[in-house]
Short mmCIF file of N, CA and C in Angstrom, two decimals:
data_model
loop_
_atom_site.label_atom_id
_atom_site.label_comp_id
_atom_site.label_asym_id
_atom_site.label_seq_id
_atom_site.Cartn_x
_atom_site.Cartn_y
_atom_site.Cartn_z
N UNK A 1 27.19 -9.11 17.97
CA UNK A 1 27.56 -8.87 16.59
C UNK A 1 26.35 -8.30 15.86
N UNK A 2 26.59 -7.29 14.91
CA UNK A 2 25.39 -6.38 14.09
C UNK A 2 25.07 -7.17 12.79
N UNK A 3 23.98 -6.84 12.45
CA UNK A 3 23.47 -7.35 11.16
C UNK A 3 24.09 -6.32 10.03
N UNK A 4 24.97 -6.86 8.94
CA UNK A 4 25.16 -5.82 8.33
C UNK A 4 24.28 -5.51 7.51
N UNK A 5 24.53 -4.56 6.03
CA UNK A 5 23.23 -4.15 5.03
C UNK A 5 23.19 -5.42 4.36
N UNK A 6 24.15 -5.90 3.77
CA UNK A 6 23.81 -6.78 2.77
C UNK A 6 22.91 -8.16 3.63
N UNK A 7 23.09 -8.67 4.86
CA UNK A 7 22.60 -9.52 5.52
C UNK A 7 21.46 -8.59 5.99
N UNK A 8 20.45 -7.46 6.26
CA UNK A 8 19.69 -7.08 6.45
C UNK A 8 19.15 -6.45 5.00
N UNK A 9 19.34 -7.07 3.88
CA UNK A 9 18.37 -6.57 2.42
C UNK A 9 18.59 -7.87 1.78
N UNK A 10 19.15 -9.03 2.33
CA UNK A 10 18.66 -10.44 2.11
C UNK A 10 17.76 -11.06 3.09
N UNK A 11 17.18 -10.50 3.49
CA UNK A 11 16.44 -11.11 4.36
C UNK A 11 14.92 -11.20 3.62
N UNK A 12 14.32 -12.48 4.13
CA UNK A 12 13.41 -13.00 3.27
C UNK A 12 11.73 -12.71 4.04
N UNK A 13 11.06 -12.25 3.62
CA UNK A 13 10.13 -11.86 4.61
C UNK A 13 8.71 -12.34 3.69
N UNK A 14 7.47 -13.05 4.51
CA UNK A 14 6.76 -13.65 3.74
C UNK A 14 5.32 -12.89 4.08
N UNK A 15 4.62 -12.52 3.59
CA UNK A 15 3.49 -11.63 4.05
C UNK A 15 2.09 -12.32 3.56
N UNK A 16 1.43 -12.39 4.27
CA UNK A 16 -0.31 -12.48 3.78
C UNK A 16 -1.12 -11.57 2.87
N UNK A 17 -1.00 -11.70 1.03
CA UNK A 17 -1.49 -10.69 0.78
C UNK A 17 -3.08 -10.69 0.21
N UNK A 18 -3.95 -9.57 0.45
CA UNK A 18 -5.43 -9.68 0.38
C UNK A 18 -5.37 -8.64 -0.81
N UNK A 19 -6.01 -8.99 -1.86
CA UNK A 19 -6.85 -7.93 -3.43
C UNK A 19 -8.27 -7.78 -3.27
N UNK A 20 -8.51 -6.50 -3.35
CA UNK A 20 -9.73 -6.70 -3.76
C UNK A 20 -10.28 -5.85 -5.07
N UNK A 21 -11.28 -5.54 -5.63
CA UNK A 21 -11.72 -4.95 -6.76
C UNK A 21 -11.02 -5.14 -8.18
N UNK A 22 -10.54 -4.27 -8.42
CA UNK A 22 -9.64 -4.25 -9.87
C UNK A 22 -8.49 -5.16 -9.61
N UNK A 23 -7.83 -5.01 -8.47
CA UNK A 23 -6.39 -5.53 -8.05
C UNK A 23 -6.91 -7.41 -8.27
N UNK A 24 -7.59 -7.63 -7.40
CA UNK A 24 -8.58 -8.91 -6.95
C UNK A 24 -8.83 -9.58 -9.27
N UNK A 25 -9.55 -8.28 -9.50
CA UNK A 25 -9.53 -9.05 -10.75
C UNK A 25 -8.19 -9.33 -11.49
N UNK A 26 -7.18 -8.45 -11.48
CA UNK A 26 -6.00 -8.52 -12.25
C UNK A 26 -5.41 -9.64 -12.16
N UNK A 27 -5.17 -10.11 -10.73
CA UNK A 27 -4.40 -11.13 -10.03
C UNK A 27 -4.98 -12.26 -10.39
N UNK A 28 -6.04 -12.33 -10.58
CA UNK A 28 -6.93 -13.50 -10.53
C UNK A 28 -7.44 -14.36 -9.21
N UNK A 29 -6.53 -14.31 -7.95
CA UNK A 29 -7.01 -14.57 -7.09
C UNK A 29 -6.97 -12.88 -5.72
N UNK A 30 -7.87 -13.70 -4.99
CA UNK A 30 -8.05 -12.16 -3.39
C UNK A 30 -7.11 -12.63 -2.61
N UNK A 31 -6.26 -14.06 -2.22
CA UNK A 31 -5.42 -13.74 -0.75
C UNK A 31 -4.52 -15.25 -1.19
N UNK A 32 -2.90 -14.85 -0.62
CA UNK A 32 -2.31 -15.50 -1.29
C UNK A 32 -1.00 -14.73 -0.19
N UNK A 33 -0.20 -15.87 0.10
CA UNK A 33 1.29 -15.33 0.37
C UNK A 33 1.93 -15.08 -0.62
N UNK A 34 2.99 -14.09 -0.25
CA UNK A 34 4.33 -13.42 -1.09
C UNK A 34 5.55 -13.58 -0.35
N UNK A 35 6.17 -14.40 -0.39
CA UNK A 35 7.88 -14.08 -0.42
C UNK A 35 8.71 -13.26 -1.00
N UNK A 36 9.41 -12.17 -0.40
CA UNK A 36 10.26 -10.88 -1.22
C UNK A 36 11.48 -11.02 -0.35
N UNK A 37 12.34 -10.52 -1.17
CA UNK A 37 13.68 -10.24 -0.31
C UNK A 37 13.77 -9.04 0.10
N UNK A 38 13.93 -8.37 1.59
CA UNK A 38 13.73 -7.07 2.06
C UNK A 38 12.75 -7.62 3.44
N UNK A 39 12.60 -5.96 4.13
CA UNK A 39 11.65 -6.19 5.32
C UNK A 39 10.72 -4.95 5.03
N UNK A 40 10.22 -4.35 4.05
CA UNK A 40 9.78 -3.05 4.34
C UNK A 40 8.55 -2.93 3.17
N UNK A 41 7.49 -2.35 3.63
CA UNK A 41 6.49 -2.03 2.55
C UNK A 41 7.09 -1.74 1.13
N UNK A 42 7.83 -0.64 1.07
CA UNK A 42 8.78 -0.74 0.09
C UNK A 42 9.50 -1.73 -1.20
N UNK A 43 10.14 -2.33 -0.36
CA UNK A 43 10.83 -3.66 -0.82
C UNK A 43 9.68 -4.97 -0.97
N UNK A 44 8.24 -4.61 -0.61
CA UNK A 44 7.69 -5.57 -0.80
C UNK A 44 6.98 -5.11 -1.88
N UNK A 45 6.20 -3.67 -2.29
CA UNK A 45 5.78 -3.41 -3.70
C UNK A 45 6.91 -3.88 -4.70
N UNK A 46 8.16 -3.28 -4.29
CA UNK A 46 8.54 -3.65 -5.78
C UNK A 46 9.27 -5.00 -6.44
N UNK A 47 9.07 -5.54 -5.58
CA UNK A 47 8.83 -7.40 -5.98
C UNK A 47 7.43 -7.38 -5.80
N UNK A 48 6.72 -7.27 -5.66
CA UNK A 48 5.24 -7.14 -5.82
C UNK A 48 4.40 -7.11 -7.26
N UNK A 49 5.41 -5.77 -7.44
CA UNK A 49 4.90 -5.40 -9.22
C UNK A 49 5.70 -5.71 -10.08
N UNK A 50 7.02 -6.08 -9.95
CA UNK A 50 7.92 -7.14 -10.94
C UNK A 50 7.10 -8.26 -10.97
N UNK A 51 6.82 -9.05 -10.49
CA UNK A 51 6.36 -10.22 -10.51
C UNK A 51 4.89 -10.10 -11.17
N UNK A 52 4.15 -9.26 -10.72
CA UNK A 52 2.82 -9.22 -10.74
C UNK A 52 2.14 -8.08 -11.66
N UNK A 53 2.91 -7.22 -11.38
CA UNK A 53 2.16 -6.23 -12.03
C UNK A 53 1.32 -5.35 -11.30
N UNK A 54 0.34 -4.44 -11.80
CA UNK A 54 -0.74 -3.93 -10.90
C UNK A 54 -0.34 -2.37 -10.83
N UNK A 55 1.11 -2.01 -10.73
CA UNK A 55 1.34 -1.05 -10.20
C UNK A 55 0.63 0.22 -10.67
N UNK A 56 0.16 0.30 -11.81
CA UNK A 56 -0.85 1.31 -12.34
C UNK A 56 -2.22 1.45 -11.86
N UNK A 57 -2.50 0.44 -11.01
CA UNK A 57 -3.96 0.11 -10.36
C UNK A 57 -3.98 0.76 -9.28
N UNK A 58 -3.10 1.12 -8.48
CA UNK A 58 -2.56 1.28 -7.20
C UNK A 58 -1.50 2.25 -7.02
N UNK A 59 -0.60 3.13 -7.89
CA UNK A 59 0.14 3.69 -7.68
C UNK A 59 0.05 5.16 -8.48
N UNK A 60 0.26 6.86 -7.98
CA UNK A 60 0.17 7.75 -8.90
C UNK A 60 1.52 8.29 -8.63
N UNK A 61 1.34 8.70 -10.13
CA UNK A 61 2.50 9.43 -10.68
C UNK A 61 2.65 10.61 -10.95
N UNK A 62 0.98 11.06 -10.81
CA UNK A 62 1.08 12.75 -10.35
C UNK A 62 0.47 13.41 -9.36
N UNK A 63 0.17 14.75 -8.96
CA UNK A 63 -0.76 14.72 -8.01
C UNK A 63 -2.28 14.35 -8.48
N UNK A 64 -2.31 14.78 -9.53
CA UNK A 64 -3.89 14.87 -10.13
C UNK A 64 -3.95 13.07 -10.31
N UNK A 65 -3.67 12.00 -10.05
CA UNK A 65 -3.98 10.97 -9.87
C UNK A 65 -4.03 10.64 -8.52
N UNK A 66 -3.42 10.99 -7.73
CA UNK A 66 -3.99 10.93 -6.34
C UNK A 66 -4.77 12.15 -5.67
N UNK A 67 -5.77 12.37 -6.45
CA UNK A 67 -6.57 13.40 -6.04
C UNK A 67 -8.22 13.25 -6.54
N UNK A 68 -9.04 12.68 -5.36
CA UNK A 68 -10.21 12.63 -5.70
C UNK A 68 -10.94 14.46 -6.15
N UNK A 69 -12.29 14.45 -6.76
CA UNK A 69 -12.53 15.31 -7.10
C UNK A 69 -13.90 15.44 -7.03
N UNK A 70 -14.85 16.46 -6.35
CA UNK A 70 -16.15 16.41 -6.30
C UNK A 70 -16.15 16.25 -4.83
N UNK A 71 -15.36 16.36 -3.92
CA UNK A 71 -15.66 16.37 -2.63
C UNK A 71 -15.87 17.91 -2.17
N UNK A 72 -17.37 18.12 -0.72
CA UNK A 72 -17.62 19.26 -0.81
C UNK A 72 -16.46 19.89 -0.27
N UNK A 73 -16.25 21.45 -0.41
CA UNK A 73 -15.83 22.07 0.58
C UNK A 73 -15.81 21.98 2.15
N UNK A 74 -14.82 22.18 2.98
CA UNK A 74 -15.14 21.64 4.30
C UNK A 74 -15.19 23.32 4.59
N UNK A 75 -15.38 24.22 5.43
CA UNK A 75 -15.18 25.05 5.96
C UNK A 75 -14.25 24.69 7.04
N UNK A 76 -12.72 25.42 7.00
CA UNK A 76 -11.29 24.98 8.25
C UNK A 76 -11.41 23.60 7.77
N UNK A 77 -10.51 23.45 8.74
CA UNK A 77 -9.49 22.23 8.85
C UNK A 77 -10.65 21.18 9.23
N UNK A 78 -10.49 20.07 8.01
CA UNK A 78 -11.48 18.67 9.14
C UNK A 78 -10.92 17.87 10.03
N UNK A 79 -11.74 17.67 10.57
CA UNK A 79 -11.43 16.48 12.00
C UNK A 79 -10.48 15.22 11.81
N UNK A 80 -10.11 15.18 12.58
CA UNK A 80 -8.85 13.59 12.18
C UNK A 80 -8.03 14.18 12.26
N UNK A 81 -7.49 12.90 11.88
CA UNK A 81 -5.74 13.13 11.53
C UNK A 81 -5.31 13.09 9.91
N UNK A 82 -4.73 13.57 9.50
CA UNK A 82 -4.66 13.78 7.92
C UNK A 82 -2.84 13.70 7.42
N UNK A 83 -2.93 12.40 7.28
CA UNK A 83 -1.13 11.75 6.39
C UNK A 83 -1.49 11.47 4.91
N UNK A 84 0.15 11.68 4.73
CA UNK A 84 0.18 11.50 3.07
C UNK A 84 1.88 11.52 2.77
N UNK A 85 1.85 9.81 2.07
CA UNK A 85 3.29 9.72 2.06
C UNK A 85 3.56 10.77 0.79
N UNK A 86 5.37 10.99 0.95
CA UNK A 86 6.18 11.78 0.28
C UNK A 86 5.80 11.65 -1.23
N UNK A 87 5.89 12.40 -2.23
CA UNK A 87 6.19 12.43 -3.69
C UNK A 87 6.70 10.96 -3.95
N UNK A 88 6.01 10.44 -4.88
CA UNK A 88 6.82 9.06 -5.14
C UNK A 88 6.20 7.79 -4.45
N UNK A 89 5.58 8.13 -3.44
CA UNK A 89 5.23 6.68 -2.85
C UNK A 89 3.46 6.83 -2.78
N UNK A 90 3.05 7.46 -3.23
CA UNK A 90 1.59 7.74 -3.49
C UNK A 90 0.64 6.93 -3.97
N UNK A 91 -0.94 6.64 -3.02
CA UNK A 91 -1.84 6.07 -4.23
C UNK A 91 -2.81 6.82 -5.06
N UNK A 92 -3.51 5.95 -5.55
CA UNK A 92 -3.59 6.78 -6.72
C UNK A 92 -5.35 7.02 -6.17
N UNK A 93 -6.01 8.46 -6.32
CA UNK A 93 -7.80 8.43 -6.46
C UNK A 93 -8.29 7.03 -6.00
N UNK A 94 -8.84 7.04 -4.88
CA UNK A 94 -9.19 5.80 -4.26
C UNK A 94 -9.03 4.00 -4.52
N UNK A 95 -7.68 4.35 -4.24
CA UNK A 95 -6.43 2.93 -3.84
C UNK A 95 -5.90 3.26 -2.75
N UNK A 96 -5.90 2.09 -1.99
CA UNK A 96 -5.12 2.09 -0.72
C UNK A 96 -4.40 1.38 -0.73
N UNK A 97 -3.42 0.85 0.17
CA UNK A 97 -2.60 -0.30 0.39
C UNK A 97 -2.25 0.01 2.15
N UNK A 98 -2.96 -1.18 2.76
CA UNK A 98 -3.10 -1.41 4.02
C UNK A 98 -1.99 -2.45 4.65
N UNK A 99 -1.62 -2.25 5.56
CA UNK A 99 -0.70 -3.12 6.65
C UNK A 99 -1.49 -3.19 8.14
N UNK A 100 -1.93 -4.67 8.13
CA UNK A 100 -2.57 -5.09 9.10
C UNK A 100 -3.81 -4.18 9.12
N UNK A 101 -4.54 -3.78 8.26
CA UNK A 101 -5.58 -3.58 8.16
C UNK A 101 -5.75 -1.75 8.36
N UNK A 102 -4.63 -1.14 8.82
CA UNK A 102 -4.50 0.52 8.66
C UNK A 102 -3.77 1.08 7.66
N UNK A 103 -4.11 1.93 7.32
CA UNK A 103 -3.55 2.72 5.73
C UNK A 103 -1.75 2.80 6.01
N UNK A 104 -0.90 2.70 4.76
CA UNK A 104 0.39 2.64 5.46
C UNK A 104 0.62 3.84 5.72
N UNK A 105 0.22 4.97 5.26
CA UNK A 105 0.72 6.29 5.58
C UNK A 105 0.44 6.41 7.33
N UNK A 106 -0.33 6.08 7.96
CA UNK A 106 -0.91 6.22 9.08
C UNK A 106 1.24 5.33 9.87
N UNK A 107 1.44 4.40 9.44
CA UNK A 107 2.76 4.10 9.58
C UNK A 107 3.75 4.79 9.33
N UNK A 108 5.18 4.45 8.62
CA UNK A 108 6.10 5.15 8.47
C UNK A 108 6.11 5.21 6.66
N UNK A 109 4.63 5.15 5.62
CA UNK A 109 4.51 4.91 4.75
C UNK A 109 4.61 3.53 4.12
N UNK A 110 5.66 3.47 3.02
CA UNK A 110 6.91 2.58 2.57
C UNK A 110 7.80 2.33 3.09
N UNK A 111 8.14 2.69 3.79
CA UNK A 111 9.67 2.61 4.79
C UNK A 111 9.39 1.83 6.39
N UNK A 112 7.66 1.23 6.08
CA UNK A 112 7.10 0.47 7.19
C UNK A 112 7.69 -0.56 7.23
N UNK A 113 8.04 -1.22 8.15
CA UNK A 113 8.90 -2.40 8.59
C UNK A 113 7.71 -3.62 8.36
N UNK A 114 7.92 -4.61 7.48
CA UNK A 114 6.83 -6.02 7.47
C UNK A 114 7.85 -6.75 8.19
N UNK A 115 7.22 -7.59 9.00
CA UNK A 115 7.42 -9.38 9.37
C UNK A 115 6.89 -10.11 9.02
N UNK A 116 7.33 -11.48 8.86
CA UNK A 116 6.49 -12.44 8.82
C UNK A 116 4.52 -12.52 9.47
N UNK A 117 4.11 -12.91 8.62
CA UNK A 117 2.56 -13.15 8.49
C UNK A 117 1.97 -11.56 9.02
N UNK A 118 2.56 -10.50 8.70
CA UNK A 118 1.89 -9.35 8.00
C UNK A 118 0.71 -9.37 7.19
N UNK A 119 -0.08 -8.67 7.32
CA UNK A 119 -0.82 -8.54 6.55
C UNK A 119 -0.86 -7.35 5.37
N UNK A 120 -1.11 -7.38 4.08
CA UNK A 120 -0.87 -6.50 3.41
C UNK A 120 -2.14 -6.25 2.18
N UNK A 121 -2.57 -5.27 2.54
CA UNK A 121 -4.42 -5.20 1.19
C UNK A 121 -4.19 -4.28 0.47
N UNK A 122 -4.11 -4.58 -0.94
CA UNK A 122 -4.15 -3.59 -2.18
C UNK A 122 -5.13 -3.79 -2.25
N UNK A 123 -5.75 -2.62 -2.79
CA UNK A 123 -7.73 -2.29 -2.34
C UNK A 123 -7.87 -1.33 -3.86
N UNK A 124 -8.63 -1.18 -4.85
CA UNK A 124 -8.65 -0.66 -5.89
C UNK A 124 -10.14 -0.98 -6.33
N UNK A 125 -11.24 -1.00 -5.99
CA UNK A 125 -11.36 1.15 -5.92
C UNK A 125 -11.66 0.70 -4.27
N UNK A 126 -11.34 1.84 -3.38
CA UNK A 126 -11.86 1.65 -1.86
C UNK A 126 -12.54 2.92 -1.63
N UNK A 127 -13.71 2.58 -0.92
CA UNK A 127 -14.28 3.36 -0.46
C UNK A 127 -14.60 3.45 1.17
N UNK A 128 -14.80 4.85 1.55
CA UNK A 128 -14.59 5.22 2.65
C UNK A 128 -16.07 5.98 3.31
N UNK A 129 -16.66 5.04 4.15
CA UNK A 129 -18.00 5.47 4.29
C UNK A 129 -17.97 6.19 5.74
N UNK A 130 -19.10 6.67 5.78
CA UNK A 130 -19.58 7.39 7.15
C UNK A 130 -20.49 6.97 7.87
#
């Protein structure tokens, strides 16, 4: 027998969540479980920021907020691998939001599947060293 939608978007999923910087101050505490109804990065921001708030710390709404500025020119394409979720699910000029400790875009974004004792880090400001 299949799980239908409504029995697969009641489903209760509890995650490990870590703040740090701005996020860390907003909240008042750095690491703390969350209970949301849903299974998906997705469904866990937005009981995330109903409840909590933040979403301006961590989320852009245009490109020019998710766009650092003052980085040199690279000459071609740089090295790596280079993701970036869709319009809409964006962070903002150095904010991340990590699952199990890798950026979610590196996943299926928002549409990443959480389980139980997930890990999940809103990071505000993060920096990325060499």
């Amino acid at each position: 027998m299949g799980v239908t939608a409504d029995q697969k978007t009641a489903q209760q999923t509890t995650v490990d969540v870590r703040a740090t910087g701005h996020v860390r101050r907003d909240l008042g505490e750095h690491h703390f479980e969350f209970t949301f109804t849903g299974e998906t990065l997705g469904d866990f921001l937005a009981a995330f920021f109903e409840e909590h708030g933040c979403e301006d710390l961590l989320l852009a709404e245009t490109e020019s907020e998710e766009t650092a500025h003052g980085w040199a020119n690279y000459p071609g394409d740089p090295p790596g691998r280079w993701e970036r979720n869709p319009e809409g699910e964006r962070t903002r000029a150095y904010a991340r939001v990590l699952v199990n400790g890798r950026f979610n875009e590196l996943y299926d974004g928002f549409a990443t599947e959480l389980e139980d004792g997930d890990r999940v880090a809103l990071m505000y400001p993060f920096m990325f060293c060499c």
